[in-house]
Coordinates of C-alpha atoms in Angstrom, one line a residue:
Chain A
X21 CA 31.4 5.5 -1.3
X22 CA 32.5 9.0 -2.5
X23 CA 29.7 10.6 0.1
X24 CA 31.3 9.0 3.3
X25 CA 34.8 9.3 2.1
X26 CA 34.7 12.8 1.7
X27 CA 34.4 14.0 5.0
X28 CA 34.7 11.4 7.2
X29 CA 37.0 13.8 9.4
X30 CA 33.7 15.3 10.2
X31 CA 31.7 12.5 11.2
X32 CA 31.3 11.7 15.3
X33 CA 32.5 8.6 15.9
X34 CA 29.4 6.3 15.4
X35 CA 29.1 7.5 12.2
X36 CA 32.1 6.7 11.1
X37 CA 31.4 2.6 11.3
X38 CA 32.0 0.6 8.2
X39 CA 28.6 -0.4 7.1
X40 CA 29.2 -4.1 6.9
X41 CA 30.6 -4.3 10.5
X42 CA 27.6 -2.3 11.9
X43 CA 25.1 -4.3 10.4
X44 CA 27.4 -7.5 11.5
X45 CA 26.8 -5.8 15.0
X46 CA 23.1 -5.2 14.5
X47 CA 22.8 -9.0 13.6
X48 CA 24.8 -10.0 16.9
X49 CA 22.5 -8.1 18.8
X50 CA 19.4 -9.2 17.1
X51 CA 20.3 -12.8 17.5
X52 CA 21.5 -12.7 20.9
X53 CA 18.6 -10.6 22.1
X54 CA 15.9 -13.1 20.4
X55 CA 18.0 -15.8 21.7
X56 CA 18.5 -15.3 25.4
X57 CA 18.4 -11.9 25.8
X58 CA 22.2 -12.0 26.2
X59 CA 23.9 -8.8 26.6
X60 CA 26.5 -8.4 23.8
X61 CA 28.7 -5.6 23.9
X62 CA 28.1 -3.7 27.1
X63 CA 26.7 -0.1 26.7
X64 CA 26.0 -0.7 22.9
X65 CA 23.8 -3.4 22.6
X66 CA 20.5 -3.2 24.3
X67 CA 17.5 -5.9 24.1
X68 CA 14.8 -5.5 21.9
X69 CA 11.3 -5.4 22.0
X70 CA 10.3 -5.2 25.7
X71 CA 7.0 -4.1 24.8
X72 CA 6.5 -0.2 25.4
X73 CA 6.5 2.0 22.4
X74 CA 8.6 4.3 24.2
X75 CA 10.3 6.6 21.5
X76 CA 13.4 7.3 24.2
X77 CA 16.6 4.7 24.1
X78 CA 19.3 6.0 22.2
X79 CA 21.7 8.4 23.2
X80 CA 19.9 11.3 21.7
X81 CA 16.3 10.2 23.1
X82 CA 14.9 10.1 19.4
X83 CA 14.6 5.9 18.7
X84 CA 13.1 3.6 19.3
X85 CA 14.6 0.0 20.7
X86 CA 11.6 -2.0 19.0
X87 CA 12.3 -4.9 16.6
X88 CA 13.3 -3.6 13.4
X89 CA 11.7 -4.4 10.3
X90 CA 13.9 -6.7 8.6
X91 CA 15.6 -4.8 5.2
X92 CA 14.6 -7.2 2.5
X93 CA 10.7 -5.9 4.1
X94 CA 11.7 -2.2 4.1
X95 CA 12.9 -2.2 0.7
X96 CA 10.3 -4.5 -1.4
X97 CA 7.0 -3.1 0.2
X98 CA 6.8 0.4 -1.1
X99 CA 5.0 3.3 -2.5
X100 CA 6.3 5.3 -4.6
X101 CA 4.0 6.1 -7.3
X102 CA 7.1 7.8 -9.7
X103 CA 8.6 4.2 -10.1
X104 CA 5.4 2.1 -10.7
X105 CA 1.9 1.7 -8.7
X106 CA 2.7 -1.7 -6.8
X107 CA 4.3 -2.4 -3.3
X108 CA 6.8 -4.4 -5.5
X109 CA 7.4 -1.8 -8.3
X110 CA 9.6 0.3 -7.0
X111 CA 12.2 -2.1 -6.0
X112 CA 11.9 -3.5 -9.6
X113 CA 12.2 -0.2 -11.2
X114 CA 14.9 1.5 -9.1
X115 CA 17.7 1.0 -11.4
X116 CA 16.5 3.4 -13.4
X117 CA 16.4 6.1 -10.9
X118 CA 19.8 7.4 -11.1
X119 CA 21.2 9.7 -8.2
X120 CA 24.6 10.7 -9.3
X121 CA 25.0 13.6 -9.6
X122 CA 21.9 14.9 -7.5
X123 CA 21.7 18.4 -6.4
X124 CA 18.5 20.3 -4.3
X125 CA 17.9 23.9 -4.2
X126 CA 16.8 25.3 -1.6
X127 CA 14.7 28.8 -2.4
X128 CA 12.5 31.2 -1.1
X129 CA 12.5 32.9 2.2
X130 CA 15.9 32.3 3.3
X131 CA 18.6 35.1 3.1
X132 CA 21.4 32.6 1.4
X133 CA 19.5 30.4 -0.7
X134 CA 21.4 28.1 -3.5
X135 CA 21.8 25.3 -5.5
X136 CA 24.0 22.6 -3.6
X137 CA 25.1 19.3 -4.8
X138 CA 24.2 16.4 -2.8
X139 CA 27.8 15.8 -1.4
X140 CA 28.0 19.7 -0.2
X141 CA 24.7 19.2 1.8
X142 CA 26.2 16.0 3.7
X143 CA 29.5 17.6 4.1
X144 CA 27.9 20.6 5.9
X145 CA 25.9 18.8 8.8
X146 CA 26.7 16.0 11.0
X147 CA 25.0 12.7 10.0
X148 CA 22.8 10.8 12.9
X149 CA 21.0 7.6 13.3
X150 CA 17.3 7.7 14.8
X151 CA 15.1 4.4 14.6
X152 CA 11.7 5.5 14.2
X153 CA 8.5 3.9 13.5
X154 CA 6.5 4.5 10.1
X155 CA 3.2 4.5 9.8
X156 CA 1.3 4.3 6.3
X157 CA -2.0 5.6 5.8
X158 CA -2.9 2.2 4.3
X159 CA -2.3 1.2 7.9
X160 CA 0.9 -0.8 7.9
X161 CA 3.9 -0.4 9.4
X162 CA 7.3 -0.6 9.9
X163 CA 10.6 -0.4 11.9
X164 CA 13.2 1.2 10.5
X165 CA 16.6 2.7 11.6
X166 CA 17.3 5.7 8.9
X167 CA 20.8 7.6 8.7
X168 CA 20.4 11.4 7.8
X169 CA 20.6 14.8 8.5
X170 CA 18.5 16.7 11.0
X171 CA 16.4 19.1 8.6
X172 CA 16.6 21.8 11.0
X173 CA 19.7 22.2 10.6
X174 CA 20.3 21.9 7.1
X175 CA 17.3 24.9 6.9
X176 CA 19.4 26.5 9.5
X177 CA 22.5 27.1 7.3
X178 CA 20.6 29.0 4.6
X179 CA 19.2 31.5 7.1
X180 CA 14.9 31.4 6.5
X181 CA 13.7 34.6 7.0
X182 CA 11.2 35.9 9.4
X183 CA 8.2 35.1 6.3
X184 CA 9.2 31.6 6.1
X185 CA 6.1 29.5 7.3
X186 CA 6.0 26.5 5.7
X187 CA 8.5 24.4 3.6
X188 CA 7.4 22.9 0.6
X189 CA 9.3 20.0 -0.8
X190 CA 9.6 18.8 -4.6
X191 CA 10.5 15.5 -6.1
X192 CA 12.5 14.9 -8.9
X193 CA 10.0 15.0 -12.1
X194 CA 12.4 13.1 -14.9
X195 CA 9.6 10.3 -16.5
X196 CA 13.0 8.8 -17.8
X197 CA 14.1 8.1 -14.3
X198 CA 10.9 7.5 -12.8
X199 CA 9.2 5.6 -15.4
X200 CA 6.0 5.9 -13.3
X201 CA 5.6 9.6 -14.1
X202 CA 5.0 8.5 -17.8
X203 CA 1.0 8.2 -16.9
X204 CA -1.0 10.8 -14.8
X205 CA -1.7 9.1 -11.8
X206 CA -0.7 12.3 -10.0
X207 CA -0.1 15.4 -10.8
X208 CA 3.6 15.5 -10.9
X209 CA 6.0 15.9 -9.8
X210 CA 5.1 14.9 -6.7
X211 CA 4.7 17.8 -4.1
X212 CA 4.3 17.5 0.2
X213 CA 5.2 20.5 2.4
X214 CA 5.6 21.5 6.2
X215 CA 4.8 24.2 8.9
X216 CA 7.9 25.4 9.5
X217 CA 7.7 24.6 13.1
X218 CA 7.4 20.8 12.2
X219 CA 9.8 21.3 9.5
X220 CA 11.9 22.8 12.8
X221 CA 11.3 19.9 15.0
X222 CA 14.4 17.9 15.9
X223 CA 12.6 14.3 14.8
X224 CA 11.9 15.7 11.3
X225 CA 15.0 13.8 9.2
X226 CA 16.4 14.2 6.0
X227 CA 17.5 10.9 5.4
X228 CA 20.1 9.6 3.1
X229 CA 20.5 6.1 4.2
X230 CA 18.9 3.4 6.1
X231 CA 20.5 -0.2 7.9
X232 CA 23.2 1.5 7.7
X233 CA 23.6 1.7 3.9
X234 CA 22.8 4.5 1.5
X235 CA 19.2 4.4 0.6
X236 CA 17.7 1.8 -2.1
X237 CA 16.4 3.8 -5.0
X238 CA 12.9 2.4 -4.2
X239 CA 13.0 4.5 -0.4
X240 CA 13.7 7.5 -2.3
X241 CA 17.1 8.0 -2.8
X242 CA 19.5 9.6 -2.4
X243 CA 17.6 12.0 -0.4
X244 CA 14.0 12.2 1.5
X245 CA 11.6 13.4 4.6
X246 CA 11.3 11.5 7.5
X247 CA 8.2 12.9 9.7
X248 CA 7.6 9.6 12.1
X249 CA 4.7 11.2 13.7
X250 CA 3.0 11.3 10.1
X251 CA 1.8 9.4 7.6
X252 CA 4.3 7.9 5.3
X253 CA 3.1 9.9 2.2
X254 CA 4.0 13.3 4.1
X255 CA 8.2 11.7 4.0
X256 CA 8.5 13.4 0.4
X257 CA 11.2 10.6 -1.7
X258 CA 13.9 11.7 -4.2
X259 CA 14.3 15.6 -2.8
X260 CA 15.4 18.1 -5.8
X261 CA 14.1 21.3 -4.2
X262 CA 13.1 22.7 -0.8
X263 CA 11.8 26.2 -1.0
X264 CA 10.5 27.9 2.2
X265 CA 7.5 30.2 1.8
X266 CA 5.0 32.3 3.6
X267 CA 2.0 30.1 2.7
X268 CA 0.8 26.4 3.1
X269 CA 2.0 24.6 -0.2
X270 CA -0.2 22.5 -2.4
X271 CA 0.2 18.9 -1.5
X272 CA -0.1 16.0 -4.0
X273 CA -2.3 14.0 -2.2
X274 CA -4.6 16.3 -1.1
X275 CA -4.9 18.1 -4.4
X276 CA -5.7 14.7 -5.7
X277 CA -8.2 13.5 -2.8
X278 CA -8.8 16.4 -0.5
X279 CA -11.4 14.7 1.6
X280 CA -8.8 11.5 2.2
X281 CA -5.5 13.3 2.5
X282 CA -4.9 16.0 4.5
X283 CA -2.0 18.8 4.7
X284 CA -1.5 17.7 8.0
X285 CA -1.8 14.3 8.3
X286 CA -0.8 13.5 11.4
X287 CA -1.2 9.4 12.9
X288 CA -4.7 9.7 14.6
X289 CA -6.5 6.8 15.7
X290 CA -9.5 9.0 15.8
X291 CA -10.0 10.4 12.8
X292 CA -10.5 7.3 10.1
X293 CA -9.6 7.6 6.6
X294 CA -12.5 7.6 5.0
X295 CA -11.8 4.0 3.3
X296 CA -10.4 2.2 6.0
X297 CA -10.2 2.6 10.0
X298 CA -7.0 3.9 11.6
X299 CA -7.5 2.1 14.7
X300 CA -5.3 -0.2 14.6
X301 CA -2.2 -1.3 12.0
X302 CA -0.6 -4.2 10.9
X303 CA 3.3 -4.1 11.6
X304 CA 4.9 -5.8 8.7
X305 CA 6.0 -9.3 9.8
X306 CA 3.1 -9.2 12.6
X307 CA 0.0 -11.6 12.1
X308 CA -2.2 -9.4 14.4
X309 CA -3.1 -5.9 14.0
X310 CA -2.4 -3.8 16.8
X311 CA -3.4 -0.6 17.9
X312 CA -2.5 2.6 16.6
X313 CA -0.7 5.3 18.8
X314 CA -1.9 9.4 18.8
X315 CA 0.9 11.0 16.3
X316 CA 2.4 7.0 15.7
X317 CA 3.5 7.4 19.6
X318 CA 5.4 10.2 19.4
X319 CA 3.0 12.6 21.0
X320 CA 5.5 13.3 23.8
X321 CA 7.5 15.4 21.6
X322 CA 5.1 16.9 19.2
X323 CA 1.7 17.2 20.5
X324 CA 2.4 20.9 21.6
X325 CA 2.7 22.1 17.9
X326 CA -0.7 21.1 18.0
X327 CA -2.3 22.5 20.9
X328 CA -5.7 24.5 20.6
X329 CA -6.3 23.2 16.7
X330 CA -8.8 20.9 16.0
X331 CA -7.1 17.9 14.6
X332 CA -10.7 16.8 12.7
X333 CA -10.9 19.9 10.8
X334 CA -7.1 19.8 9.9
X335 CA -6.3 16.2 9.5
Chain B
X18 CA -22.7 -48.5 -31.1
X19 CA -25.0 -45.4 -29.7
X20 CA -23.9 -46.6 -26.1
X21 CA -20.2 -46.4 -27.0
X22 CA -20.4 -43.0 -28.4
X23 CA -22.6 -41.5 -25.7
X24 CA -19.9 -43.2 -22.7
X25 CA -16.8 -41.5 -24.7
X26 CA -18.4 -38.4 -24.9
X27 CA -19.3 -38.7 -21.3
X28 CA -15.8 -39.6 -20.7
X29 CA -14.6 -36.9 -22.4
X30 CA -16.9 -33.9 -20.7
X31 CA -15.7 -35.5 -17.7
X32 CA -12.2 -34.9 -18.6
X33 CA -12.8 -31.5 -19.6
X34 CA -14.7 -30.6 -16.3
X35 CA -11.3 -31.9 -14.2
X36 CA -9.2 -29.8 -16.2
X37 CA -11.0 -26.7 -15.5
X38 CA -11.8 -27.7 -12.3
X39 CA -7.6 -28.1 -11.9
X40 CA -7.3 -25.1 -13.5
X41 CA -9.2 -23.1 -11.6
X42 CA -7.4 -24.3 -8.2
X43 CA -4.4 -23.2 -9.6
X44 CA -4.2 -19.9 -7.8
X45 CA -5.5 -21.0 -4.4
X46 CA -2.8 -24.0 -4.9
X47 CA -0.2 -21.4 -5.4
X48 CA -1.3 -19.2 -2.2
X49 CA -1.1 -21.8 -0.3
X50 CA 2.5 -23.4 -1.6
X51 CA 3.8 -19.8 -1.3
X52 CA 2.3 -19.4 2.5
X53 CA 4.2 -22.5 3.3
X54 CA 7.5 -21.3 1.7
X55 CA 7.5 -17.8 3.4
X56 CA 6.9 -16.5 0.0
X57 CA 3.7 -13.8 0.2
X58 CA 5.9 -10.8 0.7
X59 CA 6.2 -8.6 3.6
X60 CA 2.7 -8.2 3.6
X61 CA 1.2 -11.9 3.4
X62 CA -2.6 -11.0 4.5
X63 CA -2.8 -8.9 1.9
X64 CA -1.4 -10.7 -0.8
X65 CA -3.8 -13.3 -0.1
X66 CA -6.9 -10.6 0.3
X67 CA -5.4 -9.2 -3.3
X68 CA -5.0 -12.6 -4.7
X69 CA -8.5 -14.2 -4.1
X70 CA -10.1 -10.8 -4.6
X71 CA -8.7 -10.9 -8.1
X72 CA -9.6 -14.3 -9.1
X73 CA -13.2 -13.8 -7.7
X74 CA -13.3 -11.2 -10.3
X75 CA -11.8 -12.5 -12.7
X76 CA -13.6 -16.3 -12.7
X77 CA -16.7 -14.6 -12.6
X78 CA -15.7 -12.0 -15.9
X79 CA -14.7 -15.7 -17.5
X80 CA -18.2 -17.7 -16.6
X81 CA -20.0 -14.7 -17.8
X82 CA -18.2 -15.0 -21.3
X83 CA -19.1 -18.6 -21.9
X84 CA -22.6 -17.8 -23.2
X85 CA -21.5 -14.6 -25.8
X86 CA -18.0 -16.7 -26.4
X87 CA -20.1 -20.3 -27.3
X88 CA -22.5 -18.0 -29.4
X89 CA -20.2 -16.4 -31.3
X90 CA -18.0 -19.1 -32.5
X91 CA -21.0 -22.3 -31.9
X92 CA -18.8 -23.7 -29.1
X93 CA -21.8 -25.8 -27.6
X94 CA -19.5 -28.0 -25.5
X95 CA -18.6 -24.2 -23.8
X96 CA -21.6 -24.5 -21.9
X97 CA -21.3 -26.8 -18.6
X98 CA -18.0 -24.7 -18.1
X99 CA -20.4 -21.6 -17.2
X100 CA -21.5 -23.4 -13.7
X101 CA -17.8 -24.4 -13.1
X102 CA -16.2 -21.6 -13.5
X103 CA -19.7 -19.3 -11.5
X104 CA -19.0 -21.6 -8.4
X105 CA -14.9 -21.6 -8.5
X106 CA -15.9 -17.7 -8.7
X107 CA -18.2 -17.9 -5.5
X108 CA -15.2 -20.4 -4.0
X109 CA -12.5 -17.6 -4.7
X110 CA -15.1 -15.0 -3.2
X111 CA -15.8 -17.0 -0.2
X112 CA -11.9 -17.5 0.7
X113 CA -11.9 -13.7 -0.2
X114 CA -14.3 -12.6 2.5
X115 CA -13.3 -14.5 5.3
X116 CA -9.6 -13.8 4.7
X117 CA -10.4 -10.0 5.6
X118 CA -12.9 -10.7 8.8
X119 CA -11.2 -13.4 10.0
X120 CA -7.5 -13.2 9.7
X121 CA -7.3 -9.8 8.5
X122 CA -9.1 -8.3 11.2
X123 CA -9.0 -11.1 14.3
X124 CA -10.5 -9.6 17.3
X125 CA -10.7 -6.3 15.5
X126 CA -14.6 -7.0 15.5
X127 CA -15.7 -2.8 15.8
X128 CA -13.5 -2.1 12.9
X129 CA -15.0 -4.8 11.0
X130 CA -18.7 -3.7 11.9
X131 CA -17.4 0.0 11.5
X132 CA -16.1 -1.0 7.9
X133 CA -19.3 -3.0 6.6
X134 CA -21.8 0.7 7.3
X135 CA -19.6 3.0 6.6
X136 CA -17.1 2.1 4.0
X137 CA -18.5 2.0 0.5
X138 CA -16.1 -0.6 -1.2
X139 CA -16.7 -3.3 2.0
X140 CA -20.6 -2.8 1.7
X141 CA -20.2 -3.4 -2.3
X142 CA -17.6 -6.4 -1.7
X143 CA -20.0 -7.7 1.3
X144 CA -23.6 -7.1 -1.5
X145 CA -21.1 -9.1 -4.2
X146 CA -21.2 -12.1 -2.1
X147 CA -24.7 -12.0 -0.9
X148 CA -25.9 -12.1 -4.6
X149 CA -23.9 -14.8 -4.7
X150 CA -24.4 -16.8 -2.2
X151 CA -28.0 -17.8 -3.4
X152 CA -26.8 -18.8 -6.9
X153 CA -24.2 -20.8 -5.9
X154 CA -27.1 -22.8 -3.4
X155 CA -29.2 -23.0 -6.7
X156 CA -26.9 -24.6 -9.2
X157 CA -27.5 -27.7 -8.8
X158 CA -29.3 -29.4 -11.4
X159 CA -32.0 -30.5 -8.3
X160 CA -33.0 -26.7 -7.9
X161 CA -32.8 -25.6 -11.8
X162 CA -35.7 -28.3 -12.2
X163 CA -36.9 -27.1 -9.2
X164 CA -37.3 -23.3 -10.0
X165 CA -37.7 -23.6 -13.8
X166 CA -38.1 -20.1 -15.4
X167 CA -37.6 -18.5 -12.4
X168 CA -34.0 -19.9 -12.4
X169 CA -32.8 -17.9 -15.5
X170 CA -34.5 -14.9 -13.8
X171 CA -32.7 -15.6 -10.3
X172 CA -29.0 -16.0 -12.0
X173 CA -29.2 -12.9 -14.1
X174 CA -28.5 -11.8 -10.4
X175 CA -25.3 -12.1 -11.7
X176 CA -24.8 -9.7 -13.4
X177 CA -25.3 -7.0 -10.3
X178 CA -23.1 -9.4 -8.8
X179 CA -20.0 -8.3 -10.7
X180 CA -21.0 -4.9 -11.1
X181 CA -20.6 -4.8 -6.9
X182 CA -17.4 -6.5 -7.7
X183 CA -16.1 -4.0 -9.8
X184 CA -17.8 -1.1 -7.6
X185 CA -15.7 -3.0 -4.8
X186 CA -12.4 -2.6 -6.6
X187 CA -12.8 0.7 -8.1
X188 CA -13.4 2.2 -4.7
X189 CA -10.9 0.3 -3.3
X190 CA -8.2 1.6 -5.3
X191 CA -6.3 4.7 -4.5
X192 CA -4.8 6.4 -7.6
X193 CA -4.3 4.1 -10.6
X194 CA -8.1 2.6 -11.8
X195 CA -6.5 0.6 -14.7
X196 CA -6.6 -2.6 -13.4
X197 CA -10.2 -2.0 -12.0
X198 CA -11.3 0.3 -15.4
X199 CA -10.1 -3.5 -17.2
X200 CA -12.3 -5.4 -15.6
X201 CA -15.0 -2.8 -15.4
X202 CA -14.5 -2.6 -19.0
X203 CA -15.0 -6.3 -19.9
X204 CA -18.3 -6.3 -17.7
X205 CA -19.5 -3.6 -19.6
X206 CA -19.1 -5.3 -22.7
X207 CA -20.0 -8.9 -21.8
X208 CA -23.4 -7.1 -20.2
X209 CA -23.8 -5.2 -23.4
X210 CA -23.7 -8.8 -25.8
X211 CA -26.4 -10.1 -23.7
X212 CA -28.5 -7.2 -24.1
X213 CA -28.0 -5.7 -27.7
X214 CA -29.5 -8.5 -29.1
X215 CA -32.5 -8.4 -27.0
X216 CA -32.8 -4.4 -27.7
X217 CA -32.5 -5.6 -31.3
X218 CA -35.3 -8.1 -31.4
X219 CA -37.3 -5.8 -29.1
X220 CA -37.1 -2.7 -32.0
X221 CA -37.5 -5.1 -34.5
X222 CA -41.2 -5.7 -32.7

């Protein structure tokens, strides 16, 4: 894989794993955990699902040690409008979403901005693993365990300026890659955007990969958002351009339903969309719904960007 | 001789009303086979609330062409097929409803009380199958003698019927009304066969 070759010298360590044998671990942990809760390699492996929905287990104090969400799920059940309408259509039409080569430029507010190829982005910032939890708006979710870059520091490197405010992300728009652009369901290409402080916020991922493998074309490869205390629609797939600006950027979503979608967005029990409740959630593979966590239970680290607005009024 | 032909062609509606009968089990047959194997997807609720939402829809868009359909082409043997496929409808619609209050939202009672007042597409989905409900009681043959002319007049309820139904699904859908806009569509027209010829006869007067 010409993306991990490249500069494995600059991986840490746990980066560095061969794909195959991590998820081989991953399996041996899985099974002996559901098994007998036997401890397989000391240190590493750690039981899963004790209950809490405690976002603190991993070295870094960013995943969580919940059951994953097994991959085949992750990677069949998707939205993503650009390659069809259907949970399943994006996994069918993926092959024609072609990521090599991919390049995003990154404009605006920043003193060094550029156009950087895909391979330059990864090479410049160490990769990490975070399992976080995703919650849909559709009230679903999921497990998953992404690999990526922390987007602060990628911003970081191109200097943003004291006028940068908000980020604003773009997707690819190329209806011959993402045959779903061909009709107008949205207004394309598809748009979602940040305060820069979220934008800032050490859980906000770029991810490039996910189980340990590079992304499936229907998660939005080879590059997207991961906000876990949002709704999944705010994780922007397929990233071509990142421009930071001084005000809030249009949104596709809420330019096409303001009153259902809003800039911000954030998982809140309280506040129902207006066609279903947000109560509770349905984690894929789970028979019973279960209740829905303030900011999908990550509230400990980013309630504070919140504090004194009124998250009714800017949902 | 008259005996003979009268028990063949007995025979033969009675073949007939298997077949759609069989036919019209075939989705439900499938849920079920693919619940068993694993097979709904990663989200199996919902296939099943999507599935029998569908075929509600759709059975009831195909009993309410039998009458234009055996008009048109003078397919009188069409006609018993318009109760068959009107109760496989209400069957599918049935499934449909508890599937969403009773293992969609188990326990989750306030949601689902929350959902029936406030959310448009559950209160059109929950009016589909109350307009329902009393034509399906009153198809038997018993209660058409029974009610006479007021029968006709009770069943055209079902015509507000589907138009919850597609209400329901237009609502429900988030960006891309096609599939909805279809069936919308076909109600529109099938609504519009019964009535132009009435408007006709009524300017002719």
């Amino acid at each position: 894989m010409l993306i991990r070759t490249n500069f494995l010298g600059e991986l840490p360590e746990r980066d560095a794993t061969d794909p195959t044998l991590y998820l081989r671990r991953r399996e041996l942990i899985r099974t002996a955990a559901v098994a007998a809760g036997l401890l397989l390699l000391p240190g590493c492996g750690r039981a899963e699902g004790d209950g809490t929905a405690r976002p603190a287990d991993s070295p870094d104090g960013f995943s969580t040690d919940e059951p994953q969400t097994p991959f085949e799920d992750a990677a069949s059940y998707n939205n993503f409008y650009e390659l069809g309408t259907d949970k399943g259509d994006p996994a069918e039409n993926a092959g024609a979403l072609v990521t090599r080569p991919w390049s995003v430029s990154i404009e605006g507010e920043v003193a060094k901005p550029g156009n950087v190829s895909l391979e330059q982005l990864l090479a410049a910032t160490p990769l990490v693993e975070r399992i976080y939890r995703l919650r849909c708006v559709e009230a679903w979710s999921m497990v998953i365990p992404w690999r990526g870059l922390p987007l602060r520091e990628v911003l970081a490197r191109f200097e943003p300026t004291s006028r940068a405010k908000y980020v604003a992300f773009r997707t690819l728009h190329d209806p011959a890659r993402m045959p779903g652009q061909r009709r107008p369901v949205l207004d394309w290409p598809y748009r979602e955007g940040l305060r820069i402080d979220e934008a800032m916020h050490p859980l906000t991922l770029l991810a490039t990969g996910m189980y340990g493998r590079d992304l499936p074309g229907q998660n939005g490869a080879p590059l997207r958002l991961v906000v876990p205390w949002k709704y999944g629609f705010k994780s922007i797939k397929s990233i071509v351009s990142i421009r930071l600006q001084e005000t809030q950027p249009q949104t596709s979503w809420n330019l096409a339903a303001p009153n259902e979608y809003g800039f911000y967005s954030n998982v809140n029990p309280e506040v129902d969309h207006p066609r279903w409740s947000q109560k509770r959630e349905r984690r894929i593979g789970d028979f019973r719904r279960r209740r829905t966590l303030p900011f999908n239970g990550y509230a400990e680290q980013v309630a504070q960007l919140y504090a004194g607005m009124d998250l009714r009024a800017n949902f | 001789m008259g005996g003979l032909r009268e028990g063949s062609e007995r025979f033969a509606r009675l073949c007939g009303q298997g077949a759609v009968v069989a036919l019209t089990l075939l989705p439900l047959a499938w849920l079920g086979l693919s619940a068993l194997r694993g097979t709904l997807g990663a989200n199996p609720v919902e296939t099943l609330e999507h599935t029998t939402g569908n075929w509600t829809l759709r059975l009831l868009l195909a009993s309410l062409a039998v009458t234009p359909v055996r008009r048109a082409l003078g397919w009188s043997w069409l006609a018993p097929y318009r109760r068959t496929l009107g109760l496989a409808a209400f069957g599918y619609c049935t499934v449909h409803l508890l599937s969403y209050a009773l293992v969609d939202l188990w326990g989750a009672w306030d949601t689902l009380v929350e959902d029936v007042l406030e959310r448009p597409y559950v209160s059109a989905g929950l009016t589909g199958f109350v307009l329902l409900l009393p034509l399906a009681i009153t198809s038997t043959r018993g209660w058409q003698r029974r009610l006479g002319r007021s029968w006709v007049r009770l069943h055209r309820l079902v015509y507000a019927a589907g138009i919850a139904g597609c209400l329901h699904f237009l609502w429900l859908v988030k960006a891309d009304l096609r599939e909805p806009l279809v069936h919308t569509g076909i109600l529109a027209a099938l609504l519009g066969a019964r009535l132009l010829p009435r408007l006709r006869r009524a300017l002719r007067v």
